[in-house]
PDB file of C-alpha atoms in Angstrom:
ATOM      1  CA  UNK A   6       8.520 -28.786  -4.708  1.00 41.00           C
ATOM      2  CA  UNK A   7       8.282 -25.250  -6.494  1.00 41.00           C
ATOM      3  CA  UNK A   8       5.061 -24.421  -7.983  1.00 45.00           C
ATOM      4  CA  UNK A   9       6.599 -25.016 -11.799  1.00 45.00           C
ATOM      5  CA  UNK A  10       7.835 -28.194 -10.903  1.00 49.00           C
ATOM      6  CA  UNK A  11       3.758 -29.861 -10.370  1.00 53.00           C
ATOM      7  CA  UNK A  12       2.454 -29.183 -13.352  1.00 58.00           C
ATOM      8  CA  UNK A  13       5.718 -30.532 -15.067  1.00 61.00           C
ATOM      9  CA  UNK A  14       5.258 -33.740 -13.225  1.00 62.00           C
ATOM     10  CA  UNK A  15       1.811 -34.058 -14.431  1.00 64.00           C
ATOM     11  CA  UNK A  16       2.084 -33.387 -17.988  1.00 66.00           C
ATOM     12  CA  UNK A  17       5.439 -35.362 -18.264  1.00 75.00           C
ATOM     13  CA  UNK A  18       4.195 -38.656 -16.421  1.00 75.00           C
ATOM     14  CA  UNK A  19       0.105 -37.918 -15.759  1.00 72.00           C
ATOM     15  CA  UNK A  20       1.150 -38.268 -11.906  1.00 75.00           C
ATOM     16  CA  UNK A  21      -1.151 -35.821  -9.704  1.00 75.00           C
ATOM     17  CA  UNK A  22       0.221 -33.814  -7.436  1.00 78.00           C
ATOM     18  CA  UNK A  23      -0.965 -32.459  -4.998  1.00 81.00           C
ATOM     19  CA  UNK A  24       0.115 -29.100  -3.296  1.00 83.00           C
ATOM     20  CA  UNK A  25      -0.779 -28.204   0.797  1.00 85.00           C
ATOM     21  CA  UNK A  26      -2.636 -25.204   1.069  1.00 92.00           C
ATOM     22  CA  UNK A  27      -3.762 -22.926   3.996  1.00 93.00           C
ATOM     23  CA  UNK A  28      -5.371 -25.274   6.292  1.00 94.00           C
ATOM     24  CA  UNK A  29      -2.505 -27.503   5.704  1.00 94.00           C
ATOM     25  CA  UNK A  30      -0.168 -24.676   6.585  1.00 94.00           C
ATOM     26  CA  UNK A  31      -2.580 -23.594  10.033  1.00 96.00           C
ATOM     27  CA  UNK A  32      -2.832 -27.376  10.967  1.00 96.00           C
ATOM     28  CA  UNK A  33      -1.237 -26.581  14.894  1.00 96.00           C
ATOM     29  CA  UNK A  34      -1.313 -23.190  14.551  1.00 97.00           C
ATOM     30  CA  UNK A  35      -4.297 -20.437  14.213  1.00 97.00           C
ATOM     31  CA  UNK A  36      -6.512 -19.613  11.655  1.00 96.00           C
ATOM     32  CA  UNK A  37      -7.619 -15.921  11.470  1.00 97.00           C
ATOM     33  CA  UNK A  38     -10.233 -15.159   8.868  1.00 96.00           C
ATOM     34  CA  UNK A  39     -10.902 -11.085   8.673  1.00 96.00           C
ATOM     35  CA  UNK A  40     -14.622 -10.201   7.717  1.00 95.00           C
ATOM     36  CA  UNK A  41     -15.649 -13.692   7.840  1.00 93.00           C
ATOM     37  CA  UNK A  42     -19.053 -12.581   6.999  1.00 92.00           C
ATOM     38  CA  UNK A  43     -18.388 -12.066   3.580  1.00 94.00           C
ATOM     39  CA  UNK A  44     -17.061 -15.089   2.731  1.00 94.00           C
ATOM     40  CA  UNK A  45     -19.822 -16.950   0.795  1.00 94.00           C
ATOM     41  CA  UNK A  46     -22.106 -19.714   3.001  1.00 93.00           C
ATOM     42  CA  UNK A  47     -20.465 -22.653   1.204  1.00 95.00           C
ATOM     43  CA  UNK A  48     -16.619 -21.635   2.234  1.00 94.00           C
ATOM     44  CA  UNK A  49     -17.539 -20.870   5.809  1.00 94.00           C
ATOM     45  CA  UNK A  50     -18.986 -24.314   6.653  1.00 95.00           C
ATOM     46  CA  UNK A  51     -16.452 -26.095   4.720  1.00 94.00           C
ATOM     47  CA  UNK A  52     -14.188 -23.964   7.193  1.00 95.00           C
ATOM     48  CA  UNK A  53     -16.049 -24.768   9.988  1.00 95.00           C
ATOM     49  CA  UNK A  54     -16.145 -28.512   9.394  1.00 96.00           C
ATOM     50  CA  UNK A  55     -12.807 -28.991   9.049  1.00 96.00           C
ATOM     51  CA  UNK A  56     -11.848 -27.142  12.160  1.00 95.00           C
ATOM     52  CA  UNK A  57     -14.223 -29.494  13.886  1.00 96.00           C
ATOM     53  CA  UNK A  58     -12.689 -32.353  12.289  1.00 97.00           C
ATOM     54  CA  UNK A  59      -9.572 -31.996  12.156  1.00 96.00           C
ATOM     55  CA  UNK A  60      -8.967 -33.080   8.840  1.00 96.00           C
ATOM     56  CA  UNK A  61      -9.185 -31.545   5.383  1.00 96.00           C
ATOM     57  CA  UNK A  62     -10.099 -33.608   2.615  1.00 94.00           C
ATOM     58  CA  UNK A  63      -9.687 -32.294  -1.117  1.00 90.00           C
ATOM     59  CA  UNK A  64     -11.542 -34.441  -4.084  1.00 88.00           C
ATOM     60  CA  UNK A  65     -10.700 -32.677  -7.152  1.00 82.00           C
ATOM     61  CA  UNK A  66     -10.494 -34.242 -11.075  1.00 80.00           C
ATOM     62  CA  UNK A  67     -10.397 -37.566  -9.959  1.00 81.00           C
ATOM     63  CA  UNK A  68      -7.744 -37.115  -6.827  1.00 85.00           C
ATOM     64  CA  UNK A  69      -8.895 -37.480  -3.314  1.00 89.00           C
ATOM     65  CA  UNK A  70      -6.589 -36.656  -0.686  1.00 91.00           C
ATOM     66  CA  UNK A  71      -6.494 -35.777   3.216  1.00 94.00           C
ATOM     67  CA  UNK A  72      -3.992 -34.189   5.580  1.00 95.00           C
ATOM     68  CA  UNK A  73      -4.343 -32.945   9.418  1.00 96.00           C
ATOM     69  CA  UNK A  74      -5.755 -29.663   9.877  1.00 96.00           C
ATOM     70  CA  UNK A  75      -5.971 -29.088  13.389  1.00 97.00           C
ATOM     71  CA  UNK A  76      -6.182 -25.332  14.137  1.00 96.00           C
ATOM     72  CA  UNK A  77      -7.931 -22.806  16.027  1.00 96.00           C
ATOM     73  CA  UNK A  78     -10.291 -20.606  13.772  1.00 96.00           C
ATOM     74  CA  UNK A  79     -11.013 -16.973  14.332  1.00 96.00           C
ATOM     75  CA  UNK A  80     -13.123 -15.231  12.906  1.00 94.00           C
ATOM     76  CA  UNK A  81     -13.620 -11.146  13.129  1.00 95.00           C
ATOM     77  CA  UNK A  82     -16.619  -9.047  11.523  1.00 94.00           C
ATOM     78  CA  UNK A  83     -18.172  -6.089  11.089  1.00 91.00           C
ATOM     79  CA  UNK A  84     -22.559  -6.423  11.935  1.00 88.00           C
ATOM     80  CA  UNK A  85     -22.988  -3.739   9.750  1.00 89.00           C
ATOM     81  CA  UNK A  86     -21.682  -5.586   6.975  1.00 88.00           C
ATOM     82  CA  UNK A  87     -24.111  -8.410   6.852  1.00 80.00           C
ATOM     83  CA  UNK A  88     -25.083 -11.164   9.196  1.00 80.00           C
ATOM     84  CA  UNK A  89     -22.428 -14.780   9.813  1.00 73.00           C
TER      85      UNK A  89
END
């Protein structure tokens, strides 16, 4: 489904649609994160739980949906930068 065609659905009918995102597109694979550390607190253990879990799950205006998101995370950092 092309990124016009979601929105159309949603005004035409009021269906929600929902559209996989990065973890969905890691889930099997690797997911590298550059300069992790400056990535706010919140994001990183949201990352973090879902690699441990293995699933992603997205609540958003009133639509709650999971998918598999098993993947390897990596993480790279510079100390000087701040602290993980």
């Amino acid at each position: 489904m092309s990124a016009s065609a979601a929105p159309a659905s949603r005004l035409r009918d009021g269906t929600p649609t929902v559209r996989q995102g990065l973890l969905a597109a890691a889930d099997g694979g690797v997911l590298y994160v550059d300069e992790i550390n400056l990535l706010a607190d919140h994001l990183i253990d949201s990352l973090l739980a879902v690699a441990v879990s293995g699933l992603n799950r997205i609540e958003r205006d009133g639509v709650t949906h999971q998918h598999p998101a098993r993947f390897v995370l990596i993480g790279s950092m510079n100390p000087e930068e701040g602290e993980l």
